[in-house]
Amino acid sequence: MIQKHIFGSPFETEAVVKKVQKSNEAPAYGAVSLDNGFTFSYTMDEEDIVYGLGEANRGLNKRGYCYISNCTDDPNHTEDKRSLYGAHNFILISGKQTFGLFFDYPSTITFDIGYTRSNILKVCCERADLALYVIEGSSPYDIVKQFRGIIGRSYIPPKFAFGFGQSRWGYKTKEDFYRVARGYRENHIPLDMIYMDIDYMQSYKDFTVNEENFQDFGQFVQEMKDQNIRLIPIIDAGVKVEEGYQVYEEGVKNRYFCQREDGSDFVAAVWPGDTHFPDVLNTEAREWFGDQYRFLTDQGIEGFWNDMNEPAIFYSREGMEELKDILKKYAEYETEPIPVWELEGTLKKLANNPEDYRRFYHNVNGQRVRHDLVHNLFGFNMTRAAGEAFERIAPDKRFLMFSRSSYIGMHRYGGIWTGDNKSWWSHILLNLKMMPSLNMCGFLYTGADLGGFGADTTRDLLLRWLALGVFTPLMRNHTALGTREQECYQFENVEDFRSVIEARYRLVPYLYSEYMKAALENDMYMKPLAFVYPEDDFAVRVEDQMMLGNEIMIAPIYEQNAKGRYVYLPEEMLFVKFGRDGSITEEFLDKGHHYVEVALYEVPLFIRRGKCIPVVEAALSVEELCTQKPQMLGYKGAEYVLFEDDGVHKDFENKNNYRVLTKK
Ligand code: GLC
């Protein structure tokens, strides 16, 4: 059962698409105070677990810290960070009383989950204009499904998007892309996508291609496709300010950019230097911006990643002027001794400054809305612009689309990647813990930069992270400019990388099938053990193993130099390892604790008692996989219902998409 409570005059975020009856009563749980903005408080039982918040820091159980939904471009995901790129305001209290809460509020909102006082959950925001959904159900899992039911079906990518992708900030020329394609194909490591970061553009201008480096771009796209490799370009939120650049000229002429209070177009510096932000909250401007993607789809492009859409601001004109004044004081020794930390702080405040987000406006149905009041909707609507455009461009076709910034609702238009992580072992674990939380909020097509974006990776870190990436729908190796080369073929014993990535391809039919079922049934692709074994007190607290689909459990290794790991089995399971040259080892393990050995080149998984999964031969691309007669792994006599379609069109409801497979 879902109750909707309205406070003040909420902004229509369009996160919820199904009509929910409005309640005139007070929320069934906790207490709401409107004395100072909005505050919801609830006294938690000592044993309560709090799930949710999608793309957020720390654990699966969010208790014990304070999180702030305020979409932020911050490349340092250290434990103390309270805001990342997304705003996913759904939480789920599981324990003495079990219920879900969705705070549909598009600006900054704080979740103090036992941080100030260990038993108090406090959710507050500055303005009491929001919709609060209270969801009751038979279990936490049931509550998630109900919530997913009202926010609409999750985005479904094309099947090639379940292949492996290579990315790097710094590929500049055709030759760079040929080299990557060769590196993978010659080493017989499967690959379906190469991502094009900002350097493919002309001076970082959206919807342009550097003409010198990419002559006959359409032909180049086709050449790659002939090898079953798709090129996936990046699109940034800011449109470069440059006379003669058509996108800029059109946007200015039609008033499609966000404006300052005085009506002038707001200027924010990002990669291209000065840019304007398309007003994606305005229907007409959104349609216009979406239509720009045609420039690339017309040349054969079938997928994109949307970036810098918090929107990130390196600095504004206003911010720079203020900074100059402050620096002048230091330069003239007006303050002595010079407070260096303060100086450093002043410089840091230049980027993504809250002041700047109050300096520009959207035009929403003729109403001016100051950006900071709807800040968390920008990435959502930029991606929606693309998603809506794809419907116009090729209504029957699926496009690959994922975004950095997001709000619940965007999950209908695209997936997300988790932004600029680091080549740190702790970030493997963060990646794992975030996955089910994201699924709760509707984001199924997700993944992290495997190997780590910032800092130099190591061979073992990349291998272990890829072994987790085998199971994340988005499996992409991406790294920052200036870091060590991170393509799989750059390391010794390349066959180890081949084994790990081949395991992914062998599992694609199963992973895709489970993804499709999750998307079509408002279900989760990855879930906490607690959702499957709620009666098992130990399983309920496990955070470094996850259930994937309905058949398997995963337990990645996330420590350097570890030969394996401890794992808890809530029931008897078949322990499977994908090894070298297509070998598979199987061992039945009893319920309980075990230490399992896993070599760097192996991919482990656990099949639940009484279940089975299909496995196929590896191939160099998803398209080349032969799924006619899969090998079945698991328990004798078990059946598996495989979902399989062409992976290109949207014939989701066809009964012929399902096929029953039996383990003999
Ligand atoms: C941002 C993105 C990153 C990309 C870089 C350059 O930091 O998060 O993935 O490589 O910008 O475009």
Tab-separated table of C-alpha atoms in Angstrom, residues 64-439:
chain	number	residue	atom	x	y	z
A	64	GLY	CA	25.415	5.538	11.132
A	65	TYR	CA	26.130	8.330	8.689
A	66	CYS	CA	24.695	11.438	7.137
A	67	TYR	CA	24.021	11.663	3.385
A	68	ILE	CA	23.049	14.698	1.354
A	69	SER	CA	21.222	14.472	-1.956
A	70	ASN	CA	22.892	17.248	-3.895
A	71	CYS	CA	24.226	16.162	-7.276
A	72	THR	CA	27.933	16.992	-7.155
A	73	ASP	CA	30.900	16.537	-9.450
A	74	ASP	CA	33.407	15.299	-6.882
A	75	PRO	CA	36.116	12.934	-8.111
A	76	ASN	CA	37.292	11.998	-4.619
A	77	HIS	CA	34.935	9.409	-3.250
A	78	THR	CA	36.472	9.183	0.181
A	79	GLU	CA	34.482	7.816	3.100
A	80	ASP	CA	33.666	11.251	4.445
A	81	LYS	CA	31.815	12.407	1.339
A	82	ARG	CA	28.105	12.972	1.779
A	83	SER	CA	27.109	13.772	-1.790
A	84	LEU	CA	27.935	12.038	-5.039
A	85	TYR	CA	26.523	12.593	-8.542
A	86	GLY	CA	22.994	11.282	-8.039
A	87	ALA	CA	19.992	12.131	-5.851
A	88	HIS	CA	17.973	9.018	-5.079
A	89	ASN	CA	15.729	9.864	-2.167
A	90	PHE	CA	14.242	6.451	-1.490
A	91	ILE	CA	14.948	4.719	1.823
A	92	LEU	CA	13.649	1.551	3.337
A	93	ILE	CA	13.522	0.863	7.055
A	94	SER	CA	13.609	-2.854	7.770
A	95	GLY	CA	13.114	-4.175	11.275
A	96	LYS	CA	10.637	-3.648	14.047
A	97	GLN	CA	8.507	-1.683	11.630
A	98	THR	CA	9.188	-2.114	7.936
A	99	PHE	CA	8.298	0.630	5.463
A	100	GLY	CA	9.651	2.634	2.574
A	101	LEU	CA	9.869	6.403	2.122
A	102	PHE	CA	10.361	8.405	-1.029
A	103	PHE	CA	10.989	12.111	-0.601
A	104	ASP	CA	10.211	13.624	-3.980
A	105	TYR	CA	12.091	16.881	-3.635
A	106	PRO	CA	14.425	18.206	-6.342
A	107	SER	CA	16.800	20.287	-4.229
A	108	THR	CA	19.224	19.555	-1.394
A	109	ILE	CA	17.844	17.121	1.161
A	110	THR	CA	19.700	15.602	4.101
A	111	PHE	CA	19.376	12.065	5.438
A	112	ASP	CA	20.773	11.841	8.948
A	113	ILE	CA	20.509	8.112	9.561
A	114	GLY	CA	21.607	7.717	13.147
A	115	TYR	CA	24.533	10.089	12.692
A	116	THR	CA	23.650	12.856	15.157
A	117	ARG	CA	21.853	10.450	17.460
A	118	SER	CA	22.301	6.774	16.860
A	119	ASN	CA	18.621	5.851	17.022
A	120	ILE	CA	17.171	8.858	15.205
A	121	LEU	CA	16.465	9.027	11.509
A	122	LYS	CA	16.028	12.605	10.421
A	123	VAL	CA	15.336	13.760	6.877
A	124	CYS	CA	15.286	17.513	6.335
A	125	CYS	CA	15.174	20.082	3.605
A	126	GLU	CA	14.944	23.829	3.526
A	127	ARG	CA	11.531	24.219	1.927
A	128	ALA	CA	8.409	22.390	2.959
A	129	ASP	CA	7.355	21.815	-0.653
A	130	LEU	CA	7.493	18.134	-1.399
A	131	ALA	CA	5.632	14.895	-1.869
A	132	LEU	CA	6.342	12.119	0.595
A	133	TYR	CA	5.395	8.573	-0.381
A	134	VAL	CA	5.038	6.051	2.410
A	135	ILE	CA	5.089	2.448	1.267
A	136	GLU	CA	4.002	-0.564	3.287
A	137	GLY	CA	4.340	-4.163	2.238
A	138	SER	CA	4.879	-7.731	3.324
A	139	SER	CA	8.693	-7.447	3.257
A	140	PRO	CA	11.452	-5.006	2.283
A	141	TYR	CA	11.656	-6.773	-1.079
A	142	ASP	CA	7.922	-6.356	-1.633
A	143	ILE	CA	8.180	-2.655	-0.758
A	144	VAL	CA	10.924	-2.157	-3.329
A	145	LYS	CA	8.805	-3.799	-6.019
A	146	GLN	CA	5.839	-1.594	-5.145
A	147	PHE	CA	8.008	1.498	-5.299
A	148	ARG	CA	9.414	0.418	-8.636
A	149	GLY	CA	5.844	-0.063	-9.810
A	150	ILE	CA	5.023	3.625	-9.377
A	151	ILE	CA	8.201	5.053	-10.882
A	152	GLY	CA	7.874	3.203	-14.182
A	153	ARG	CA	9.805	0.590	-16.106
A	154	SER	CA	13.583	0.728	-15.975
A	155	TYR	CA	15.548	1.518	-19.087
A	156	ILE	CA	16.371	-1.422	-21.347
A	157	PRO	CA	19.606	-1.176	-23.352
A	158	PRO	CA	20.418	-3.040	-26.557
A	159	LYS	CA	22.012	-6.431	-26.043
A	160	PHE	CA	25.445	-5.374	-27.286
A	161	ALA	CA	25.603	-3.182	-24.160
A	162	PHE	CA	26.098	-6.395	-22.153
A	163	GLY	CA	29.438	-6.848	-23.840
A	164	PHE	CA	32.699	-5.430	-22.521
A	165	GLY	CA	33.752	-1.859	-23.291
A	166	GLN	CA	37.108	-0.097	-23.279
A	167	SER	CA	37.418	3.574	-22.531
A	168	ARG	CA	40.108	6.078	-21.737
A	169	TRP	CA	40.142	9.817	-21.508
A	170	GLY	CA	42.793	10.706	-24.076
A	171	TYR	CA	42.007	8.692	-27.240
A	172	LYS	CA	42.314	11.426	-29.849
A	173	THR	CA	42.627	10.018	-33.331
A	174	LYS	CA	41.304	7.188	-35.447
A	175	GLU	CA	44.641	5.487	-34.931
A	176	ASP	CA	44.087	5.490	-31.147
A	177	PHE	CA	40.806	3.646	-31.679
A	178	TYR	CA	42.270	1.241	-34.217
A	179	ARG	CA	45.020	0.445	-31.746
A	180	VAL	CA	42.513	-0.448	-29.030
A	181	ALA	CA	40.434	-2.564	-31.415
A	182	ARG	CA	43.585	-4.358	-32.575
A	183	GLY	CA	44.845	-4.798	-29.023
A	184	TYR	CA	41.684	-6.665	-28.098
A	185	ARG	CA	41.041	-8.558	-31.312
A	186	GLU	CA	44.656	-9.701	-31.756
A	187	ASN	CA	44.787	-10.931	-28.198
A	188	HIS	CA	41.399	-12.639	-28.588
A	189	ILE	CA	39.863	-10.722	-25.734
A	190	PRO	CA	36.156	-10.048	-26.346
A	191	LEU	CA	35.130	-6.424	-26.867
A	192	ASP	CA	31.885	-4.770	-27.996
A	193	MET	CA	32.400	-1.069	-27.400
A	194	ILE	CA	35.079	1.583	-27.434
A	195	TYR	CA	34.097	4.810	-25.749
A	196	MET	CA	34.937	8.189	-27.172
A	197	ASP	CA	35.803	10.702	-24.464
A	198	ILE	CA	35.819	14.484	-25.009
A	199	ASP	CA	38.821	14.484	-27.336
A	200	TYR	CA	36.812	13.256	-30.342
A	201	MET	CA	35.038	16.625	-30.482
A	202	GLN	CA	36.124	19.815	-32.140
A	203	SER	CA	37.295	22.019	-29.217
A	204	TYR	CA	34.975	20.110	-26.855
A	205	LYS	CA	31.897	21.280	-28.739
A	206	ASP	CA	28.918	18.953	-28.298
A	207	PHE	CA	27.625	17.379	-31.519
A	208	THR	CA	30.801	18.037	-33.471
A	209	VAL	CA	33.578	15.665	-34.478
A	210	ASN	CA	37.168	16.754	-34.912
A	211	GLU	CA	37.399	16.896	-38.664
A	212	GLU	CA	41.122	16.550	-38.940
A	213	ASN	CA	41.328	13.427	-36.797
A	214	PHE	CA	38.106	11.782	-37.927
A	215	GLN	CA	37.631	12.324	-41.630
A	216	ASP	CA	34.616	10.396	-42.950
A	217	PHE	CA	33.350	9.770	-39.469
A	218	GLY	CA	30.317	7.757	-40.634
A	219	GLN	CA	32.557	5.432	-42.559
A	220	PHE	CA	34.805	5.028	-39.528
A	221	VAL	CA	31.784	4.131	-37.364
A	222	GLN	CA	30.801	1.514	-39.941
A	223	GLU	CA	34.327	0.125	-40.210
A	224	MET	CA	34.309	-0.489	-36.471
A	225	LYS	CA	30.837	-1.980	-36.610
A	226	ASP	CA	32.031	-4.389	-39.258
A	227	GLN	CA	34.259	-5.801	-36.515
A	228	ASN	CA	31.283	-5.804	-34.113
A	229	ILE	CA	32.673	-2.857	-32.196
A	230	ARG	CA	30.448	0.122	-31.433
A	231	LEU	CA	31.839	3.592	-30.824
A	232	ILE	CA	30.113	5.302	-27.895
A	233	PRO	CA	30.713	9.079	-27.749
A	234	ILE	CA	30.390	11.275	-24.680
A	235	ILE	CA	28.075	14.306	-24.607
A	236	ASP	CA	28.689	17.022	-22.027
A	237	ALA	CA	26.022	19.278	-20.554
A	238	GLY	CA	27.597	22.652	-21.380
A	239	VAL	CA	27.382	24.064	-24.911
A	240	LYS	CA	30.490	26.038	-25.869
A	241	VAL	CA	30.063	29.770	-26.302
A	242	GLU	CA	31.439	30.382	-29.781
A	243	GLU	CA	30.105	32.495	-32.561
A	244	GLY	CA	29.377	30.556	-35.697
A	245	TYR	CA	28.886	27.253	-33.813
A	246	GLN	CA	25.419	26.225	-34.842
A	247	VAL	CA	24.241	24.628	-31.600
A	248	TYR	CA	25.290	27.734	-29.703
A	249	GLU	CA	23.723	30.113	-32.237
A	250	GLU	CA	20.399	28.263	-32.285
A	251	GLY	CA	20.250	28.020	-28.518
A	252	VAL	CA	20.893	31.722	-28.069
A	253	LYS	CA	18.428	32.743	-30.757
A	254	ASN	CA	15.613	30.627	-29.355
A	255	ARG	CA	16.362	31.398	-25.699
A	256	TYR	CA	17.016	27.705	-24.985
A	257	PHE	CA	19.797	28.291	-22.466
A	258	CYS	CA	19.501	28.897	-18.723
A	259	GLN	CA	19.476	32.591	-17.959
A	260	ARG	CA	20.584	34.912	-15.234
A	261	GLU	CA	18.054	37.041	-13.400
A	262	ASP	CA	18.609	39.882	-15.875
A	263	GLY	CA	17.747	37.635	-18.821
A	264	SER	CA	21.296	37.187	-20.111
A	265	ASP	CA	22.518	33.649	-20.813
A	266	PHE	CA	24.378	32.235	-17.826
A	267	VAL	CA	28.019	31.440	-18.471
A	268	ALA	CA	29.790	28.530	-16.764
A	269	ALA	CA	33.280	27.385	-17.594
A	270	VAL	CA	33.677	23.646	-18.169
A	271	TRP	CA	35.994	21.677	-20.548
A	272	PRO	CA	35.437	23.939	-23.590
A	273	GLY	CA	35.905	27.135	-21.565
A	274	ASP	CA	32.773	29.282	-21.422
A	275	THR	CA	29.548	27.366	-21.955
A	276	HIS	CA	25.798	27.821	-21.652
A	277	PHE	CA	23.561	25.187	-20.106
A	278	PRO	CA	20.625	23.980	-22.236
A	279	ASP	CA	17.416	24.478	-20.270
A	280	VAL	CA	16.463	20.813	-20.269
A	281	LEU	CA	13.619	21.478	-17.826
A	282	ASN	CA	11.896	23.430	-20.587
A	283	THR	CA	9.972	21.123	-22.923
A	284	GLU	CA	10.859	22.970	-26.107
A	285	ALA	CA	14.531	23.369	-25.239
A	286	ARG	CA	14.709	19.726	-24.200
A	287	GLU	CA	13.304	18.641	-27.533
A	288	TRP	CA	15.770	20.864	-29.344
A	289	PHE	CA	18.747	19.564	-27.355
A	290	GLY	CA	17.621	15.953	-27.864
A	291	ASP	CA	17.376	16.481	-31.591
A	292	GLN	CA	21.054	17.412	-31.689
A	293	TYR	CA	21.933	13.751	-31.041
A	294	ARG	CA	20.795	13.128	-34.621
A	295	PHE	CA	24.087	14.529	-35.818
A	296	LEU	CA	25.710	11.380	-34.444
A	297	THR	CA	22.902	8.834	-34.870
A	298	ASP	CA	22.753	9.829	-38.550
A	299	GLN	CA	26.360	8.687	-38.788
A	300	GLY	CA	25.595	5.287	-37.311
A	301	ILE	CA	26.182	5.937	-33.597
A	302	GLU	CA	23.977	3.750	-31.370
A	303	GLY	CA	25.005	4.756	-27.873
A	304	PHE	CA	26.076	7.689	-25.715
A	305	TRP	CA	27.231	8.619	-22.236
A	306	ASN	CA	26.045	11.958	-20.852
A	307	ASP	CA	28.528	13.717	-18.612
A	308	MET	CA	29.130	16.823	-16.497
A	309	ASN	CA	25.383	17.069	-15.995
A	310	GLU	CA	25.114	17.875	-12.287
A	311	PRO	CA	25.743	20.337	-14.008
A	312	ALA	CA	29.429	20.655	-13.142
A	313	ILE	CA	30.830	24.186	-13.075
A	314	PHE	CA	34.582	24.773	-12.960
A	315	TYR	CA	33.941	28.470	-12.378
A	316	SER	CA	31.519	31.202	-13.296
A	317	ARG	CA	32.361	34.746	-14.368
A	318	GLU	CA	30.939	36.018	-11.107
A	319	GLY	CA	32.880	33.485	-9.054
A	320	MET	CA	36.114	34.384	-10.815
A	321	GLU	CA	35.595	38.111	-10.135
A	322	GLU	CA	35.023	37.418	-6.445
A	323	LEU	CA	38.081	35.214	-6.308
A	324	LYS	CA	40.230	37.905	-7.890
A	325	ASP	CA	39.197	40.340	-5.140
A	326	ILE	CA	40.064	37.845	-2.434
A	327	LEU	CA	43.385	36.931	-4.013
A	328	LYS	CA	44.272	40.574	-4.334
A	329	LYS	CA	44.000	40.921	-0.579
A	330	TYR	CA	46.381	38.027	-0.076
A	331	ALA	CA	48.720	39.308	-2.770
A	332	GLU	CA	48.922	42.651	-1.074
A	333	TYR	CA	49.598	41.004	2.265
A	334	GLU	CA	46.520	42.616	3.756
A	335	THR	CA	46.221	39.546	5.946
A	336	GLU	CA	49.355	38.291	7.638
A	337	PRO	CA	50.426	35.607	8.144
A	338	ILE	CA	48.756	34.372	4.975
A	339	PRO	CA	46.219	31.730	6.041
A	340	VAL	CA	47.248	29.119	3.486
A	341	TRP	CA	44.462	26.652	4.325
A	342	GLU	CA	41.907	29.367	3.939
A	343	LEU	CA	43.468	30.290	0.626
A	344	GLU	CA	43.283	26.698	-0.530
A	345	GLY	CA	39.649	26.557	0.591
A	346	THR	CA	38.857	29.714	-1.349
A	347	LEU	CA	40.244	28.200	-4.532
A	348	LYS	CA	38.349	24.973	-4.010
A	349	LYS	CA	35.096	26.855	-3.560
A	350	LEU	CA	35.362	28.184	-7.078
A	351	ALA	CA	34.139	24.932	-8.625
A	352	ASN	CA	30.560	23.762	-8.105
A	353	ASN	CA	29.911	26.731	-5.850
A	354	PRO	CA	26.389	26.779	-4.370
A	355	GLU	CA	26.316	30.523	-5.097
A	356	ASP	CA	26.575	29.803	-8.811
A	357	TYR	CA	23.608	27.456	-8.718
A	358	ARG	CA	21.553	30.386	-7.436
A	359	ARG	CA	22.650	32.575	-10.327
A	360	PHE	CA	20.635	31.015	-13.124
A	361	TYR	CA	17.051	30.095	-13.928
A	362	HIS	CA	14.931	27.620	-15.838
A	363	ASN	CA	11.789	28.394	-17.745
A	364	VAL	CA	9.309	25.706	-16.738
A	365	ASN	CA	5.937	26.141	-18.440
A	366	GLY	CA	6.379	29.899	-18.464
A	367	GLN	CA	7.462	30.030	-14.809
A	368	ARG	CA	10.948	31.099	-13.844
A	369	VAL	CA	12.517	28.607	-11.469
A	370	ARG	CA	15.856	29.298	-9.811
A	371	HIS	CA	18.239	26.464	-10.574
A	372	ASP	CA	19.222	25.540	-7.014
A	373	LEU	CA	15.585	24.736	-6.241
A	374	VAL	CA	15.546	22.031	-8.919
A	375	HIS	CA	19.266	21.299	-9.087
A	376	ASN	CA	18.965	17.520	-8.784
A	377	LEU	CA	16.804	17.279	-11.906
A	378	PHE	CA	19.342	18.533	-14.419
A	379	GLY	CA	21.112	15.267	-15.285
A	380	PHE	CA	17.765	13.459	-15.316
A	381	ASN	CA	16.372	15.862	-17.884
A	382	MET	CA	19.469	16.006	-20.026
A	383	THR	CA	19.282	12.232	-20.364
A	384	ARG	CA	15.538	12.425	-20.853
A	385	ALA	CA	16.173	14.845	-23.728
A	386	ALA	CA	18.235	12.127	-25.402
A	387	GLY	CA	15.804	9.327	-24.516
A	388	GLU	CA	12.825	11.235	-25.904
A	389	ALA	CA	14.800	12.055	-29.027
A	390	PHE	CA	15.655	8.376	-29.619
A	391	GLU	CA	11.915	7.673	-29.587
A	392	ARG	CA	11.513	10.161	-32.421
A	393	ILE	CA	14.641	9.097	-34.294
A	394	ALA	CA	14.003	5.338	-34.283
A	395	PRO	CA	10.968	4.402	-32.186
A	396	ASP	CA	11.508	0.639	-32.474
A	397	LYS	CA	15.180	0.658	-31.700
A	398	ARG	CA	17.074	0.589	-28.403
A	399	PHE	CA	20.029	2.907	-27.832
A	400	LEU	CA	22.752	2.584	-25.241
A	401	MET	CA	22.489	5.527	-22.879
A	402	PHE	CA	23.912	6.220	-19.469
A	403	SER	CA	24.497	9.332	-17.490
A	404	ARG	CA	26.651	10.552	-14.642
A	405	SER	CA	24.107	12.651	-12.761
A	406	SER	CA	20.596	11.388	-12.096
A	407	TYR	CA	17.397	11.579	-10.082
A	408	ILE	CA	14.803	8.843	-9.708
A	409	GLY	CA	12.745	9.007	-12.909
A	410	MET	CA	15.827	9.091	-15.094
A	411	HIS	CA	16.001	5.307	-14.699
A	412	ARG	CA	13.307	5.148	-17.417
A	413	TYR	CA	15.614	6.796	-19.976
A	414	GLY	CA	19.060	5.453	-19.232
A	415	GLY	CA	21.468	3.872	-16.828
A	416	ILE	CA	24.284	5.461	-14.879
A	417	TRP	CA	27.941	4.874	-14.292
A	418	THR	CA	29.188	5.736	-10.854
A	419	GLY	CA	31.587	8.485	-11.883
A	420	ASP	CA	35.200	9.192	-11.103
A	421	ASN	CA	36.258	6.483	-8.686
A	422	LYS	CA	39.909	5.657	-7.984
A	423	SER	CA	42.196	2.699	-8.501
A	424	TRP	CA	41.677	1.706	-4.888
A	425	TRP	CA	40.774	-1.712	-3.505
A	426	SER	CA	38.117	-0.131	-1.306
A	427	HIS	CA	36.320	1.067	-4.403
A	428	ILE	CA	35.660	-2.487	-5.565
A	429	LEU	CA	33.656	-2.952	-2.400
A	430	LEU	CA	31.920	0.407	-2.775
A	431	ASN	CA	30.956	-0.619	-6.311
A	432	LEU	CA	29.463	-3.874	-5.059
A	433	LYS	CA	27.512	-2.321	-2.202
A	434	MET	CA	26.032	0.374	-4.405
A	435	MET	CA	24.563	-2.027	-6.944
A	436	PRO	CA	21.503	-3.272	-5.020
A	437	SER	CA	20.844	0.212	-3.631
A	438	LEU	CA	20.722	1.525	-7.195
A	439	ASN	CA	18.394	-1.286	-8.227
